[in-house]
Coordinates of C-alpha atoms (C1' of nucleotides) in Angstrom, one line a residue:
Chain A
M1 CA -13.2 -42.2 74.3
S2 CA -9.9 -40.8 73.2
S3 CA -10.5 -41.9 69.7
N4 CA -13.0 -39.0 69.5
A5 CA -10.5 -36.6 70.5
A6 CA -8.0 -38.0 67.9
M7 CA -10.8 -37.7 65.1
A8 CA -11.6 -34.0 66.1
E9 CA -7.8 -33.1 66.1
T10 CA -7.3 -34.5 62.7
A11 CA -10.4 -32.9 61.3
A12 CA -9.6 -29.6 62.9
L13 CA -6.1 -29.7 61.1
V14 CA -8.0 -29.9 57.8
G15 CA -10.4 -27.5 59.0
D16 CA -8.3 -24.3 58.6
P17 CA -8.6 -22.7 55.3
A18 CA -4.9 -22.2 55.0
R19 CA -4.1 -25.8 55.8
A20 CA -6.9 -26.9 53.6
C21 CA -5.3 -25.1 50.8
M22 CA -2.0 -26.5 51.3
L23 CA -3.3 -30.0 51.5
N24 CA -5.4 -29.6 48.4
A25 CA -2.2 -28.4 46.6
L26 CA -0.7 -31.8 47.5
M27 CA -3.7 -33.7 46.2
D28 CA -2.0 -34.5 42.9
G29 CA 0.6 -36.6 44.8
R30 CA 3.6 -34.5 44.2
A31 CA 5.8 -33.0 46.8
L32 CA 6.0 -29.2 47.2
T33 CA 8.5 -27.0 49.1
A34 CA 7.4 -25.1 52.2
G35 CA 7.6 -21.8 50.2
E36 CA 5.5 -23.0 47.5
L37 CA 2.8 -24.2 49.9
A38 CA 3.0 -20.9 51.6
G39 CA 2.3 -19.2 48.4
A40 CA -0.5 -21.5 47.4
A41 CA -2.2 -20.7 50.7
G42 CA -1.6 -16.9 50.6
I43 CA 0.2 -16.8 53.8
T44 CA 3.8 -16.0 54.9
A45 CA 6.7 -18.5 55.3
Q46 CA 6.6 -18.4 59.0
T47 CA 2.9 -19.1 59.3
A48 CA 3.1 -22.0 56.9
S49 CA 6.1 -23.5 58.6
G50 CA 4.0 -23.7 61.9
H51 CA 1.0 -25.3 59.9
L52 CA 3.4 -27.8 58.2
A53 CA 5.0 -28.8 61.4
R54 CA 1.5 -29.6 63.0
L55 CA 0.3 -31.5 59.8
A56 CA 3.6 -33.5 60.0
A57 CA 3.3 -34.2 63.6
A58 CA -0.1 -35.5 63.2
G59 CA 1.0 -37.9 60.3
L60 CA -0.9 -36.1 57.5
L61 CA 2.2 -35.1 55.9
A62 CA 5.7 -36.6 55.2
M63 CA 8.5 -34.3 54.9
E64 CA 12.0 -34.8 53.2
R65 CA 14.8 -32.3 53.2
Q66 CA 16.8 -31.9 50.1
G67 CA 19.5 -29.3 50.2
R68 CA 18.0 -25.9 51.4
H69 CA 14.4 -27.1 50.5
R70 CA 11.9 -29.2 52.4
Y71 CA 9.6 -31.0 50.3
H72 CA 6.2 -31.9 51.7
R73 CA 3.8 -34.6 50.4
L74 CA 0.7 -36.3 51.7
A75 CA 1.9 -39.1 54.0
S76 CA -0.2 -41.8 52.6
P77 CA -3.0 -42.7 50.1
A78 CA -5.3 -42.9 53.3
V79 CA -4.8 -39.2 53.7
A80 CA -5.7 -38.6 50.2
R81 CA -8.8 -40.8 50.6
M82 CA -9.7 -38.7 53.6
L83 CA -9.5 -35.4 51.8
E84 CA -11.5 -36.8 48.8
A85 CA -14.3 -38.0 51.2
I86 CA -14.3 -34.6 53.0
M87 CA -14.5 -32.8 49.5
M88 CA -17.2 -35.1 48.5
V89 CA -19.3 -34.3 51.6
A90 CA -18.5 -30.6 51.3
G91 CA -19.4 -30.4 47.7
A92 CA -22.8 -32.1 48.1
A93 CA -23.2 -30.2 51.2
P94 CA -25.9 -27.4 50.8
P95 CA -28.8 -29.8 50.5
P96 CA -31.7 -27.3 50.3
A97 CA -29.5 -24.5 48.8
R98 CA -29.3 -23.0 45.3
P99 CA -27.6 -25.2 42.7
R100 CA -24.6 -23.2 43.0
R101 CA -21.7 -23.7 40.2
T102 CA -20.5 -27.2 40.8
G103 CA -16.8 -27.9 40.8
P104 CA -13.7 -25.8 40.2
A105 CA -14.0 -22.5 38.3
D106 CA -10.9 -23.4 36.5
A107 CA -12.0 -24.9 33.1
A108 CA -8.9 -27.0 32.5
M109 CA -9.4 -28.7 36.0
R110 CA -13.0 -29.5 35.3
R111 CA -11.7 -31.1 31.8
A112 CA -9.0 -33.1 33.1
R113 CA -7.0 -33.3 36.2
T114 CA -5.1 -35.8 38.5
C115 CA -6.8 -37.0 41.7
Y116 CA -3.8 -38.2 43.9
D117 CA -2.7 -40.9 41.6
H118 CA -5.3 -41.2 38.9
L119 CA -7.3 -39.2 36.4
A120 CA -10.4 -37.2 37.1
G121 CA -12.7 -34.7 35.5
Q122 CA -14.4 -35.1 32.2
L123 CA -11.4 -37.3 30.9
G124 CA -11.6 -39.6 34.0
V125 CA -15.3 -40.0 33.7
A126 CA -15.3 -40.5 29.9
I127 CA -12.6 -43.3 30.4
A128 CA -14.7 -45.0 33.0
D129 CA -17.8 -44.6 30.9
A130 CA -16.2 -46.0 27.9
M131 CA -14.7 -49.1 29.7
A132 CA -18.0 -49.8 31.4
A133 CA -19.9 -49.5 28.2
R134 CA -17.6 -52.1 26.5
G135 CA -17.9 -54.4 29.1
Q136 CA -14.2 -54.0 30.2
V137 CA -15.1 -53.2 33.8
E138 CA -18.0 -53.6 35.9
L139 CA -18.7 -50.7 38.2
A140 CA -20.9 -50.5 41.3
T141 CA -21.1 -47.8 43.9
D142 CA -19.1 -50.0 46.3
G143 CA -16.5 -51.3 44.2
G144 CA -15.7 -52.8 40.7
A145 CA -13.9 -55.5 38.8
V146 CA -12.1 -55.8 35.6
T147 CA -13.6 -58.4 33.3
P148 CA -11.6 -60.9 31.2
A149 CA -12.3 -58.7 28.0
G150 CA -11.0 -55.8 30.1
E151 CA -7.7 -57.6 30.9
D152 CA -7.3 -58.2 27.2
F153 CA -7.7 -54.7 26.4
L154 CA -5.4 -53.4 29.2
A155 CA -2.6 -55.8 27.9
G156 CA -3.0 -54.1 24.5
L157 CA -2.5 -50.8 26.1
G158 CA 0.7 -52.0 27.6
I159 CA -0.8 -52.4 31.1
T160 CA 0.2 -55.8 32.8
S161 CA -1.9 -57.2 35.7
Q162 CA 1.2 -56.9 37.8
A163 CA 1.0 -53.1 37.3
V164 CA -2.6 -53.0 38.4
G165 CA -2.5 -55.3 41.4
S166 CA -2.7 -58.9 42.3
R167 CA -6.4 -59.4 42.9
R168 CA -9.3 -59.0 40.5
A169 CA -11.0 -56.1 42.4
F170 CA -8.8 -53.3 42.3
C171 CA -10.9 -50.7 40.5
R172 CA -12.3 -48.5 43.2
P173 CA -14.7 -46.0 41.9
C174 CA -14.3 -42.5 43.1
L175 CA -17.1 -39.9 42.8
D176 CA -16.0 -37.2 40.6
W177 CA -15.9 -33.8 42.3
S178 CA -16.7 -31.7 39.4
E179 CA -18.7 -34.0 37.3
R180 CA -20.5 -35.7 40.1
R181 CA -20.0 -39.0 38.3
H182 CA -17.8 -41.9 39.0
H183 CA -14.3 -42.4 37.5
L184 CA -11.7 -45.2 37.9
A185 CA -9.4 -45.1 41.1
G186 CA -7.6 -47.8 42.9
G187 CA -4.7 -49.8 41.3
L188 CA -6.5 -49.7 38.0
G189 CA -7.0 -46.0 37.9
A190 CA -3.3 -45.4 39.0
A191 CA -2.0 -47.7 36.3
L192 CA -4.2 -46.2 33.6
C193 CA -3.0 -42.6 34.7
A194 CA 0.6 -43.7 34.7
R195 CA 0.4 -45.2 31.3
C196 CA -1.3 -42.1 29.9
F197 CA 1.7 -40.0 31.1
E198 CA 4.2 -42.5 29.7
L199 CA 2.6 -42.5 26.3
G200 CA 2.6 -38.6 26.3
W201 CA -1.1 -38.4 26.1
V202 CA -1.5 -36.0 28.8
K203 CA 0.8 -33.8 30.5
R204 CA 0.8 -31.7 33.7
V205 CA -0.2 -28.1 33.8
P206 CA 2.5 -26.4 36.1
Q207 CA 1.4 -25.4 39.5
S208 CA -1.9 -27.1 39.2
R209 CA -3.5 -30.6 39.5
A210 CA -5.0 -29.9 35.8
V211 CA -3.6 -31.9 33.0
L212 CA -3.8 -31.3 29.3
V213 CA -4.6 -33.8 26.7
T214 CA -2.0 -33.6 24.0
R215 CA -2.5 -33.9 20.2
A216 CA -1.2 -37.5 20.4
G217 CA -3.4 -38.0 23.4
E218 CA -6.5 -37.0 21.5
A219 CA -5.7 -39.5 18.9
G220 CA -4.7 -42.2 21.2
L221 CA -7.7 -41.7 23.4
R222 CA -10.3 -41.7 20.5
R223 CA -8.4 -45.1 19.2
A224 CA -8.2 -46.8 22.5
F225 CA -11.5 -45.8 24.2
G226 CA -13.4 -44.2 21.3
I227 CA -13.9 -41.2 23.3
E228 CA -13.9 -37.5 22.1
L229 CA -13.6 -34.7 24.6
D230 CA -15.6 -31.7 23.5
Chain R
M1 CA -10.7 -21.8 44.7
S2 CA -14.0 -21.8 46.8
S3 CA -13.8 -25.6 46.9
N4 CA -11.0 -25.1 49.2
A5 CA -13.1 -23.1 51.8
A6 CA -16.0 -25.5 51.6
M7 CA -13.6 -28.4 52.4
A8 CA -12.2 -26.4 55.3
E9 CA -15.6 -25.5 56.6
T10 CA -16.8 -29.2 56.4
A11 CA -13.6 -30.5 58.1
A12 CA -13.8 -27.6 60.8
L13 CA -17.3 -28.9 61.8
V14 CA -15.9 -32.4 62.5
G15 CA -12.9 -30.7 64.1
D16 CA -14.6 -29.7 67.3
P17 CA -14.5 -32.5 70.1
A18 CA -18.1 -32.0 71.1
R19 CA -19.3 -32.2 67.5
A20 CA -17.0 -35.2 66.8
C21 CA -18.4 -36.8 69.7
M22 CA -22.0 -36.3 68.6
L23 CA -21.1 -37.5 64.9
N24 CA -19.5 -40.6 66.4
A25 CA -22.6 -41.4 68.5
L26 CA -24.5 -41.3 65.3
M27 CA -22.0 -43.6 63.4
D28 CA -24.2 -46.7 64.2
G29 CA -26.9 -45.3 61.7
R30 CA -29.6 -44.7 64.3
A31 CA -31.1 -41.3 65.0
L32 CA -30.8 -39.7 68.4
T33 CA -32.6 -36.8 70.0
A34 CA -30.7 -33.6 70.7
G35 CA -30.8 -34.3 74.4
E36 CA -29.1 -37.6 74.0
L37 CA -26.5 -36.1 71.7
A38 CA -25.9 -33.3 74.2
G39 CA -25.4 -35.9 76.9
A40 CA -23.0 -37.9 74.7
A41 CA -20.9 -35.0 74.2
G42 CA -21.0 -33.8 77.7
I43 CA -22.3 -30.4 77.0
T44 CA -25.6 -28.5 77.8
A45 CA -28.6 -28.6 75.6
Q46 CA -28.3 -25.1 74.4
T47 CA -24.8 -25.6 73.2
A48 CA -25.8 -28.8 71.5
S49 CA -28.6 -27.1 69.8
G50 CA -26.2 -24.7 68.1
H51 CA -23.7 -27.3 67.0
L52 CA -26.6 -29.6 65.7
A53 CA -28.1 -26.5 63.7
R54 CA -24.7 -26.0 62.2
L55 CA -24.1 -29.5 61.3
A56 CA -27.6 -29.7 59.7
A57 CA -27.1 -26.5 57.7
A58 CA -23.8 -27.9 56.2
G59 CA -25.6 -31.1 55.2
L60 CA -23.9 -33.4 57.6
L61 CA -26.9 -34.2 59.5
A62 CA -30.7 -34.9 58.7
M63 CA -33.1 -33.8 61.2
E64 CA -36.6 -35.1 61.7
R65 CA -39.3 -33.8 64.3
Q66 CA -41.3 -36.1 66.0
G67 CA -43.6 -34.7 68.7
R68 CA -41.4 -32.9 71.2
H69 CA -38.4 -34.5 70.1
R70 CA -36.0 -33.9 67.2
Y71 CA -34.2 -36.8 66.0
H72 CA -30.8 -36.3 64.3
R73 CA -29.1 -38.9 62.1
L74 CA -26.1 -38.8 59.5
A75 CA -27.4 -37.1 56.3
S76 CA -26.0 -39.9 54.0
P77 CA -23.6 -42.7 53.7
A78 CA -21.0 -40.5 52.3
V79 CA -20.8 -38.7 55.6
A80 CA -20.3 -42.0 57.3
R81 CA -17.5 -42.8 54.9
M82 CA -15.9 -39.5 55.5
L83 CA -16.0 -40.0 59.3
E84 CA -14.5 -43.5 58.7
A85 CA -11.7 -42.1 56.6
I86 CA -10.8 -39.3 59.2
M87 CA -10.8 -42.0 61.9
M88 CA -8.5 -44.2 59.9
V89 CA -6.0 -41.3 59.4
A90 CA -6.5 -40.3 63.1
G91 CA -5.9 -43.8 64.2
A92 CA -2.8 -44.4 62.2
A93 CA -1.7 -40.9 62.8
P94 CA 1.2 -40.8 65.3
P95 CA 3.8 -42.5 62.9
P96 CA 6.9 -42.0 65.0
A97 CA 5.2 -42.4 68.4
R98 CA 4.8 -45.0 70.9
P99 CA 2.5 -47.9 69.8
R100 CA -0.3 -46.4 72.1
R101 CA -3.2 -48.9 72.9
T102 CA -5.0 -49.1 69.5
G103 CA -8.7 -48.9 69.3
P104 CA -11.4 -48.2 71.8
A105 CA -10.9 -49.0 75.5
D106 CA -14.3 -50.6 75.6
A107 CA -13.8 -54.4 75.3
A108 CA -17.3 -54.9 74.0
M109 CA -16.7 -52.4 71.2
R110 CA -13.5 -54.2 70.3
R111 CA -15.3 -57.5 70.1
A112 CA -18.2 -56.5 68.0
R113 CA -19.8 -53.4 67.0
T114 CA -21.7 -51.7 64.1
C115 CA -19.9 -49.5 61.7
Y116 CA -22.8 -47.3 60.2
D117 CA -24.7 -50.3 58.5
H118 CA -22.4 -53.2 58.9
L119 CA -20.5 -55.3 61.5
A120 CA -16.9 -54.4 62.6
G121 CA -14.6 -55.4 65.4
Q122 CA -13.2 -58.9 66.0
L123 CA -16.6 -60.3 64.7
G124 CA -16.5 -58.3 61.5
V125 CA -12.8 -59.2 60.7
A126 CA -13.5 -62.9 61.6
I127 CA -16.5 -63.0 59.2
A128 CA -14.5 -61.4 56.4
D129 CA -11.5 -63.7 56.9
A130 CA -13.8 -66.8 57.1
M131 CA -15.6 -65.9 53.8
A132 CA -12.2 -65.1 52.1
A133 CA -10.6 -68.3 53.3
R134 CA -13.6 -70.3 51.8
G135 CA -13.4 -68.6 48.5
Q136 CA -16.8 -67.0 49.0
V137 CA -15.5 -63.4 48.4
E138 CA -12.4 -62.1 46.9
L139 CA -10.9 -59.1 48.7
A140 CA -8.5 -56.6 47.7
T141 CA -7.5 -53.3 49.2
D142 CA -9.5 -51.3 46.8
G143 CA -12.6 -53.4 46.4
G144 CA -14.0 -57.0 46.3
A145 CA -16.3 -59.4 44.7
V146 CA -18.5 -62.1 45.8
T147 CA -17.8 -65.6 43.9
P148 CA -20.5 -68.0 42.6
A149 CA -19.7 -70.1 45.7
G150 CA -20.3 -67.2 47.9
E151 CA -23.7 -66.5 46.2
D152 CA -24.8 -69.9 47.0
F153 CA -23.6 -69.7 50.5
L154 CA -25.5 -66.4 51.1
A155 CA -28.4 -67.8 49.6
G156 CA -28.3 -70.5 52.1
L157 CA -28.2 -67.8 54.8
G158 CA -31.3 -66.2 53.5
I159 CA -29.6 -63.4 51.7
T160 CA -30.7 -62.7 48.2
S161 CA -28.6 -61.1 45.6
Q162 CA -31.5 -58.4 45.5
A163 CA -30.6 -57.6 49.2
V164 CA -27.0 -57.2 48.4
G165 CA -27.0 -55.0 45.2
S166 CA -27.6 -55.4 41.5
R167 CA -23.9 -55.6 40.6
R168 CA -21.1 -58.1 41.3
A169 CA -18.9 -55.7 43.1
F170 CA -20.7 -54.6 46.1
C171 CA -18.3 -55.6 48.8
R172 CA -16.3 -52.8 49.7
P173 CA -13.7 -53.5 52.4
C174 CA -13.4 -51.1 55.4
L175 CA -10.2 -51.0 57.5
D176 CA -11.2 -51.9 61.0
W177 CA -10.5 -49.3 63.4
S178 CA -9.6 -51.5 66.4
E179 CA -8.3 -54.6 64.6
R180 CA -6.5 -52.8 61.8
R181 CA -7.7 -55.4 59.4
H182 CA -10.4 -55.5 56.8
H183 CA -14.0 -56.3 57.3
L184 CA -17.0 -56.3 54.9
A185 CA -18.9 -53.2 54.2
G186 CA -20.9 -52.0 51.1
G187 CA -24.1 -53.7 50.2
L188 CA -22.7 -57.1 51.3
G189 CA -21.7 -55.8 54.7
A190 CA -25.1 -54.2 55.3
A191 CA -27.0 -57.2 54.2
L192 CA -24.9 -59.6 56.4
C193 CA -25.4 -57.2 59.4
A194 CA -29.2 -56.9 58.8
R195 CA -29.5 -60.6 58.5
C196 CA -27.5 -61.2 61.8
F197 CA -30.0 -59.0 63.6
E198 CA -32.9 -60.7 62.0
L199 CA -31.7 -64.1 63.0
G200 CA -31.1 -62.8 66.6
W201 CA -27.5 -63.6 66.4
V202 CA -26.5 -60.2 67.7
K203 CA -28.3 -57.5 69.5
R204 CA -27.5 -53.9 70.2
V205 CA -26.0 -52.7 73.4
P206 CA -28.1 -49.7 74.7
Q207 CA -26.4 -46.4 74.2
S208 CA -23.5 -47.9 72.2
R209 CA -22.3 -49.0 68.9
A210 CA -21.3 -52.2 70.6
V211 CA -23.3 -55.4 69.8
L212 CA -23.5 -58.8 71.8
V213 CA -23.3 -62.1 70.3
T214 CA -26.1 -64.1 71.6
R215 CA -25.9 -67.7 72.6
A216 CA -27.8 -68.5 69.4
G217 CA -25.4 -66.3 67.5
E218 CA -22.4 -68.2 68.8
A219 CA -24.0 -71.6 67.4
G220 CA -25.1 -69.9 64.2
L221 CA -21.7 -68.2 63.4
R222 CA -19.9 -71.4 64.2
R223 CA -22.2 -73.3 61.8
A224 CA -22.4 -70.9 59.2
F225 CA -18.9 -69.4 59.2
G226 CA -16.8 -71.8 61.3
I227 CA -15.7 -68.8 63.5
E228 CA -15.3 -69.1 67.2
L229 CA -14.8 -65.8 69.0
D230 CA -12.6 -66.1 71.9
Chain W
dG1 C1' -56.2 -23.5 81.2
dC2 C1' -51.8 -24.9 83.4
dC3 C1' -47.6 -27.0 84.0
dA4 C1' -43.6 -30.0 82.5
dT5 C1' -40.6 -31.2 79.0
dG6 C1' -37.7 -30.6 75.0
dC7 C1' -35.2 -27.6 72.4
dT8 C1' -33.9 -22.9 70.6
dT9 C1' -32.2 -17.9 70.9
dC10 C1' -30.0 -14.2 73.2
dG11 C1' -26.0 -12.1 75.6
dG12 C1' -21.7 -12.0 77.5
dC13 C1' -17.3 -14.2 79.0
dC14 C1' -13.1 -16.1 77.6
dC15 C1' -9.7 -19.2 75.7
dG16 C1' -7.3 -21.1 71.8
dG17 C1' -5.0 -20.4 67.8
dA18 C1' -4.1 -18.0 63.3
dC19 C1' -1.4 -14.2 61.8
dC20 C1' 2.7 -11.4 61.2
dG21 C1' 7.4 -8.9 62.2
dA22 C1' 11.7 -9.6 63.7
dA23 C1' 15.4 -12.5 64.8
dG24 C1' 17.8 -17.0 64.6
dC25 C1' 19.6 -21.3 62.3
dA26 C1' 20.9 -24.1 58.6
dT27 C1' 22.6 -24.8 53.6
dG28 C1' 24.7 -23.5 49.2
dG29 C1' 27.1 -20.3 46.0
dC30 C1' 31.0 -17.5 45.4
Chain E
dG1 C1' 35.1 -16.0 54.9
dC2 C1' 31.0 -13.8 53.2
dC3 C1' 26.4 -13.1 51.8
dA4 C1' 21.8 -14.7 49.7
dT5 C1' 18.1 -18.1 50.1
dG6 C1' 15.0 -21.1 52.6
dC7 C1' 12.9 -22.2 56.7
dT8 C1' 12.2 -22.0 61.7
dT9 C1' 11.5 -19.9 66.4
dC10 C1' 9.9 -16.2 69.4
dG11 C1' 6.7 -12.6 70.9
dG12 C1' 2.7 -10.2 70.9
dT13 C1' -1.9 -8.9 68.8
dC14 C1' -6.3 -9.9 67.5
dC15 C1' -10.5 -12.2 66.3
dG16 C1' -13.6 -16.2 65.8
dG17 C1' -16.1 -19.3 68.3
dG18 C1' -17.1 -22.6 72.0
dC19 C1' -19.4 -22.4 76.3
dC20 C1' -23.1 -21.5 79.8
dG21 C1' -27.1 -18.7 82.2
dA22 C1' -31.3 -16.9 81.5
dA23 C1' -35.3 -16.3 78.9
dG24 C1' -38.3 -17.6 74.9
dC25 C1' -41.2 -21.0 72.1
dA26 C1' -43.3 -25.1 70.9
dT27 C1' -45.5 -29.7 72.0
dG28 C1' -48.0 -33.0 75.1
dG29 C1' -50.1 -34.4 79.4
dC30 C1' -53.6 -33.3 82.7

DNA sequence: GCCATGCTTCGGCCCGGACCGAAGCATGGC
DNA sequence: GCCATGCTTCGGTCCGGGCCGAAGCATGGC
């Protein structure tokens, strides 16, 4: 059973704290240089170099040289999904343990962040809740669908069905790491996230997966979704 | 960022070949004794005991004592999904490598097997294809939905919508490990799988995730789905 | 009570691999 | 050409943890 060994090898790569840190830093979908990743993991450049080479060899990372720099990013959405899945199990892990402060310590991260290509945190959950409450999407633990009313609503936001995906069922729910509730992922989640950036409703916090809701964003989100973050 | 450490810890648990072997053996959803798991991993009982204790402490396994035996099973579907996700990355891993025989060496496994709670392999893919071709389900990479025609069809098979789930979108596609194509998972996949066992169309191969299609099953599958396994 | 079975705990061995210092290549700026 | 920057390779140290043998508890059969 060689597939067992392959699985163990892949998991072992994620199973080192320094590598996990680097992978996590790439979970926002951007590409970072080797130096930045070394800093994020708190290790020296030469140690990071070894790790990155192994991750790339295993197909977890894609590497791209640009001048003196080498940019690394997650090789595919499948890798991001794997990391999500691991994080979910890790988060729910201690079953008979003390409740233990859930989620990231960083308040901004808890409030709003990107999760590979879509929005998560309080913002992501609020959007999902609002769209579900208005009958714009139907959510279930195993999948979801956009309703006709939802398509109209998205069109009004400037999101075409082409941007979302060709089929009706493109709205994968993704259990939120800090909120422990579902938010919108999949094609719909990615399109909504991209549109929020385009509209200037949210902007990235440097060196972080966290995003800030701008003043225009607060107004826009209230108008479009009827949501009001604390 | 303590969540990083938690993720690494969880991944490291899967990252040991012996533990990966045991987790894999539990991927069919059944509960096995410590001795059986030790045998599956090719290690002694005392070594397995240590591994199992750690996996249980981390919330990956649930343990249940029954007489002298201790039965272990995956703690939750989330764990199974995590293992699936890791396997998927591991399978697709070597990107610039030789094509390398895909999937399990075992021919029976490739033909039909369970994947936690649903059917996979050629059989699983064939069912998904047949239902999609007949307009009974709509599949996308991020989710899926059963059509009204599909509900009628399922009712004819003796599968009520209660058995499948309360919402319309309960049919999560799951990328097949050996076939590299999608099959039906989620509530729908679980209900179909259970019904196939009830009808005696398939039966488990002892000590394996593989399942055999019975003579009655060949006829039933042909009649119900119009599929013909080689 | 006695023994067999199933599993766990303890102790000690040993190997893999994570880490860093130093040196070696590249690329870009001047 | 020269040096600075970014990254990699090499060599050596050190620690975590996987492994088994032996012994220690439970449970069940007799």
